[in-house]
mmCIF file of C-alpha atoms in Angstrom:
data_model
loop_
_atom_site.group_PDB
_atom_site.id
_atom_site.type_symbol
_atom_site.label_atom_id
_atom_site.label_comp_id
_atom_site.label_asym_id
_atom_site.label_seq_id
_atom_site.Cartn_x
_atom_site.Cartn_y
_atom_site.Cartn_z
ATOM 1 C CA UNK A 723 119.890 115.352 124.773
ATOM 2 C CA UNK A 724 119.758 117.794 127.405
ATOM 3 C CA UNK A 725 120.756 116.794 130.509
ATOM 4 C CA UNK A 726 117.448 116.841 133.118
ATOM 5 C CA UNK A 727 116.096 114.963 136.380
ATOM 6 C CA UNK A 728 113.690 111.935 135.666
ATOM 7 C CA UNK A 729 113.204 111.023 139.425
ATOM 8 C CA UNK A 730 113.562 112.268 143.222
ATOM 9 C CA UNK A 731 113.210 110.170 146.169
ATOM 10 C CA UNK A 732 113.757 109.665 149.385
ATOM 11 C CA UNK A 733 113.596 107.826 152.661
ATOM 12 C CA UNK A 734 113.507 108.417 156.489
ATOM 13 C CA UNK A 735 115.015 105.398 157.173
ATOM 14 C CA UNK A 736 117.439 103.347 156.350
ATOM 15 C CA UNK A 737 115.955 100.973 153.125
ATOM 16 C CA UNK A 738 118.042 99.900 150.554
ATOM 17 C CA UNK A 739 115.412 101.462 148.360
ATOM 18 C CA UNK A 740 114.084 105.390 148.236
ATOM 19 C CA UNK A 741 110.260 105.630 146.899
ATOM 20 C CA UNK A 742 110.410 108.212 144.133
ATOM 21 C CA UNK A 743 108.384 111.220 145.138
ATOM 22 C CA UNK A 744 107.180 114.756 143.354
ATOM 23 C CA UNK A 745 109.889 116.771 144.769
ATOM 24 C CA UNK A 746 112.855 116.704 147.326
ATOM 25 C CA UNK A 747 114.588 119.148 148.946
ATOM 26 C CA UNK A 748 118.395 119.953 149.442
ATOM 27 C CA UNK A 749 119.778 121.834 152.681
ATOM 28 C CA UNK A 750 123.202 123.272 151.940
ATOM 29 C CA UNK A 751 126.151 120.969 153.533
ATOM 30 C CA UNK A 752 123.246 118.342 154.929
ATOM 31 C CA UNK A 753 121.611 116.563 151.796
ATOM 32 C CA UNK A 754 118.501 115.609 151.293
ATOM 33 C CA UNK A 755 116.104 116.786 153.708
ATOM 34 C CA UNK A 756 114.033 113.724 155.695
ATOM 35 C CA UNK A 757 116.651 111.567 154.123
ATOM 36 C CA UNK A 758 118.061 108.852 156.081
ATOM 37 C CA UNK A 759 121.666 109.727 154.747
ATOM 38 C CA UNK A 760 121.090 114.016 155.742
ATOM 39 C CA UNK A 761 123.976 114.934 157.508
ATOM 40 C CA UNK A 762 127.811 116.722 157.886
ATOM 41 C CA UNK A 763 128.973 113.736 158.890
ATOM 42 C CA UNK A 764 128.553 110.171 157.532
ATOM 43 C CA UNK A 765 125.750 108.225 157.788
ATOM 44 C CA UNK A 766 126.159 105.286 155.669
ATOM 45 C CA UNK A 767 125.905 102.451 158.754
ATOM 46 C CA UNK A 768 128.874 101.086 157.496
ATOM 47 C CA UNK A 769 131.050 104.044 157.158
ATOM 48 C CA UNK A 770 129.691 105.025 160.840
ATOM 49 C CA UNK A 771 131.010 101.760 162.194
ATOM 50 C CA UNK A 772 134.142 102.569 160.594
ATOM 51 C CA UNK A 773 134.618 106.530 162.013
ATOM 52 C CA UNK A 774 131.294 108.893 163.082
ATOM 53 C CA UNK A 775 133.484 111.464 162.662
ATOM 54 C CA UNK A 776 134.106 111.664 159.084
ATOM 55 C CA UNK A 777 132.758 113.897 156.335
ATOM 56 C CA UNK A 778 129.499 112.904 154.899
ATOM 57 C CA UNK A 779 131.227 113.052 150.769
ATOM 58 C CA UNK A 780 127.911 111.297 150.476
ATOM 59 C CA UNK A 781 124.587 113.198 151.178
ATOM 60 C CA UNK A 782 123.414 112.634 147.633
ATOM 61 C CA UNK A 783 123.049 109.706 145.236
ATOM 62 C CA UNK A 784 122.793 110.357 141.816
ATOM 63 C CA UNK A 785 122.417 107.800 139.236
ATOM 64 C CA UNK A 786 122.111 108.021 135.009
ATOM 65 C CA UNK A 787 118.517 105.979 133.878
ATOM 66 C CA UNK A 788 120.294 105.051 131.259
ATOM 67 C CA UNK A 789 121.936 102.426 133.245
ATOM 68 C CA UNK A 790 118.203 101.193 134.244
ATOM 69 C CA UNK A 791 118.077 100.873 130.453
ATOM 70 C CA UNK A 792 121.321 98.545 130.078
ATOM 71 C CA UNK A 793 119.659 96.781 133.007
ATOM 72 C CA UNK A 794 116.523 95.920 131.249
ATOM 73 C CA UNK A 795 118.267 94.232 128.372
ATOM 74 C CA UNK A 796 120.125 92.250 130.529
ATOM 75 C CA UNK A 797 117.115 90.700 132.417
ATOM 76 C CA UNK A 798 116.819 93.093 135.394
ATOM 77 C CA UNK A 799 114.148 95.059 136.842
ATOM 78 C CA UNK A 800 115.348 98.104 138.579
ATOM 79 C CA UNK A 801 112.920 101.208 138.452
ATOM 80 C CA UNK A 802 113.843 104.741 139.689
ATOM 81 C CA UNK A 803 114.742 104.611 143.420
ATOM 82 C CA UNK A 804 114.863 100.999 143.688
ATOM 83 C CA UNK A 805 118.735 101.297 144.180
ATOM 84 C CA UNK A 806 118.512 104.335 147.128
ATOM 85 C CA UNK A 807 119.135 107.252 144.845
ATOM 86 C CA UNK A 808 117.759 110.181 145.449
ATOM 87 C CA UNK A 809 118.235 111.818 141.690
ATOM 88 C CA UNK A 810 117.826 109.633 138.930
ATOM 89 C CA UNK A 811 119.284 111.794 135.915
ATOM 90 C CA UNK A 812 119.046 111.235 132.033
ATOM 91 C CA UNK A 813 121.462 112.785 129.368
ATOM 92 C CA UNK A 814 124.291 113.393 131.168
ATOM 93 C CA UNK A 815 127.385 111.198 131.306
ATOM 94 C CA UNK A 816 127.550 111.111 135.735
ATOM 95 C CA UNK A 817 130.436 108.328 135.523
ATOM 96 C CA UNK A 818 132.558 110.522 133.110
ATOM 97 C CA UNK A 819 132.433 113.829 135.266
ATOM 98 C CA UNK A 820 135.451 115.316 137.013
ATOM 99 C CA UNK A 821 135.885 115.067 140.612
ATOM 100 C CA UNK A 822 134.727 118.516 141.831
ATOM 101 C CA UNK A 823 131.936 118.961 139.425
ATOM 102 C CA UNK A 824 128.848 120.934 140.304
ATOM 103 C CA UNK A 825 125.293 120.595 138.924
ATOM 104 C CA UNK A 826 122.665 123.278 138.624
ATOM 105 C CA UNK A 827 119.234 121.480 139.567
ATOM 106 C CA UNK A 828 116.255 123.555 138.865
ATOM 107 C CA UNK A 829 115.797 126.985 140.232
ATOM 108 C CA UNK A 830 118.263 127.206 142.737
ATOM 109 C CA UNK A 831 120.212 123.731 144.032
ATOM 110 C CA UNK A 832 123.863 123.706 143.330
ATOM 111 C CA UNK A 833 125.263 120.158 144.354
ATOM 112 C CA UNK A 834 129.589 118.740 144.037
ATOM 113 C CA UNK A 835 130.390 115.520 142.716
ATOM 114 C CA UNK A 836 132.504 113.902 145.665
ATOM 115 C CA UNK A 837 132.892 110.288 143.341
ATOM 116 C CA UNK A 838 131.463 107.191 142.622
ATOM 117 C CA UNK A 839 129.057 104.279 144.260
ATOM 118 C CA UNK A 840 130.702 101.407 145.045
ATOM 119 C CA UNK A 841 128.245 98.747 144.417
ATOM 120 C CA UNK A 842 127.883 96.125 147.386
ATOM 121 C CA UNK A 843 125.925 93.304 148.305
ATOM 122 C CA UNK A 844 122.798 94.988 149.262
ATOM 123 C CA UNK A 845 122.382 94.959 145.249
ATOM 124 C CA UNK A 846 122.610 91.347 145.081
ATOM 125 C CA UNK A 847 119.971 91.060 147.936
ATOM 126 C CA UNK A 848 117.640 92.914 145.903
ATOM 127 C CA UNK A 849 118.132 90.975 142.684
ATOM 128 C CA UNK A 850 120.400 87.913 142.608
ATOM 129 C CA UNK A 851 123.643 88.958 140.385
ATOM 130 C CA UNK A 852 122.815 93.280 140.244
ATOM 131 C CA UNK A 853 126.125 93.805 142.073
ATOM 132 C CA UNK A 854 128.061 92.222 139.102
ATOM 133 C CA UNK A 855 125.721 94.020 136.501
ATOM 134 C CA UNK A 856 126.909 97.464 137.866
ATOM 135 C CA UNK A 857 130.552 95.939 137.149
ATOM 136 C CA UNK A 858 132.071 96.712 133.889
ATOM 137 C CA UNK A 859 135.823 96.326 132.503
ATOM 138 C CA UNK A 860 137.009 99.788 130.396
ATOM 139 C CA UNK A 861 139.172 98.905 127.222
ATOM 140 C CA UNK A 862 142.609 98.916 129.826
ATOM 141 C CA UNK A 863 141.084 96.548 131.853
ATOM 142 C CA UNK A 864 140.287 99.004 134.734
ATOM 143 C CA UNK A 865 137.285 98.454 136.924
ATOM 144 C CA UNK A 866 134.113 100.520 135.637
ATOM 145 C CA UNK A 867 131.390 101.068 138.946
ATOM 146 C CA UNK A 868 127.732 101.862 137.112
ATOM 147 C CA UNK A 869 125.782 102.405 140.741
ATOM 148 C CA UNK A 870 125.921 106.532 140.311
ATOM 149 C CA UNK A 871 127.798 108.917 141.896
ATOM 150 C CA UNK A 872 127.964 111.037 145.333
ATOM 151 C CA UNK A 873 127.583 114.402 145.910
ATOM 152 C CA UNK A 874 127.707 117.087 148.721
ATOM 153 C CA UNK A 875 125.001 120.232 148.863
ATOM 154 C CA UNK A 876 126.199 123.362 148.077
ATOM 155 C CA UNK A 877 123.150 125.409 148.168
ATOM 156 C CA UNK A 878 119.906 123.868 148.379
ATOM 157 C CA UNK A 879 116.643 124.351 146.893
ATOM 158 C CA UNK A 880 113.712 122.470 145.656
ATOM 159 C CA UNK A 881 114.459 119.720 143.042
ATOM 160 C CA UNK A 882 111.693 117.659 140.708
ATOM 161 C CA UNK A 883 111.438 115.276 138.032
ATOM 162 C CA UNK A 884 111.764 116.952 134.787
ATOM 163 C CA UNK A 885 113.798 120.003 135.765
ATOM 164 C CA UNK A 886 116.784 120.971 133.445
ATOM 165 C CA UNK A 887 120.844 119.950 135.075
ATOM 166 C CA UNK A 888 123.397 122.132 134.192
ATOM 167 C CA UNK A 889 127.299 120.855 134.878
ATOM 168 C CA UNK A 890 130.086 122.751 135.604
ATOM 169 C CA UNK A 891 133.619 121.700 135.014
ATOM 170 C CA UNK A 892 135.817 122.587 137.960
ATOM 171 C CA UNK A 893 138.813 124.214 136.539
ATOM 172 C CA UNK A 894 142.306 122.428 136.307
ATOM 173 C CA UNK A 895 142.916 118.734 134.507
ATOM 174 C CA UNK A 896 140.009 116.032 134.609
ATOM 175 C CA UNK A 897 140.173 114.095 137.924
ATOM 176 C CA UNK A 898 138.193 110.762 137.300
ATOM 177 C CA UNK A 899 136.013 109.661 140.283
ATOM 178 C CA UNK A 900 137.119 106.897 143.010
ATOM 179 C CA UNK A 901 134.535 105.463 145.134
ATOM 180 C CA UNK A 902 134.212 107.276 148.400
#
């Protein structure tokens, strides 16, 4: 399958959910533009409590529908921005990409995979036991996160639902992603 955007959303403020919308726009090193989370430096109210200062790693949330999918059989209803990400993606493997990582949406958007979601309690208020849903345990026993990924703007540009994703590999070993 080749790897394309299902959904964009956004939202001004900050909701645990982002309404899906026709298009979105990136701004280079900001994010998403009338995006709560749109900035150089965090905005997560959390990680502002924590230091203002610090590098937004996470002005885009990405996450794979196929999760939604797993979801479903398990008894959940999550739709596309119902979780706050911005791009919901289909045919490409998000949680298996290198740290470093760029995708090509549409025409000209070029974003960096900075690393993973860490799912938190906001799921749970949403729908009682999501946070542990998003858990998994890989065959070593190691701690699998299914909320998406993060991602900085390199150059922006206009992304919508059915445009084409192209990854590229940074070059070196495979880094896995850590939550940031």
């Amino acid at each position: 399958m080749t790897p394309a955007v299902v959904s964009v959303g956004r939202a001004a403020g900050h909701t645990f959910s982002k309404p899906p919308c026709d298009e979105i726009t990136l701004v280079a090193d900001l994010g998403v533009e009338g995006d709560a989370h749109q900035g150089v430096t965090v905005k997560h109210r959390s990680r502002v409590a924590r230091d203002p200062t610090k590098p937004n790693l996470r002005q885009v949330h990405l996450i794979h529908s196929e999760v939604f999918d797993e979801l479903a059989e398990a008894g959940f209803t999550v739709r596309h921005g119902d979780i706050g990400e911005n791009i919901t993606t289909r045919g490409i493997d998000l949680l298996g990409l290198s740290t470093g990582s760029r995708l090509t949406l549409g025409e000209t958007a070029e974003i960096e995979i900075t690393g993973l979601r860490n799912p938190c309690y906001q799921l749970d208020a949403f729908q009682d036991g999501l946070t542990q849903a998003t858990l998994d345990r890989g065959p070593n026993g190691e701690l699998i996160r299914k909320a998406g990924v993060m991602a900085i703007v390199l150059s922006g540009g206009i992304v919508r639902p059915g445009e084409l994703i192209t990854v590229t590999a940074p070059p070196g070993p495979h880094i896995p992603l850590e939550p940031v």
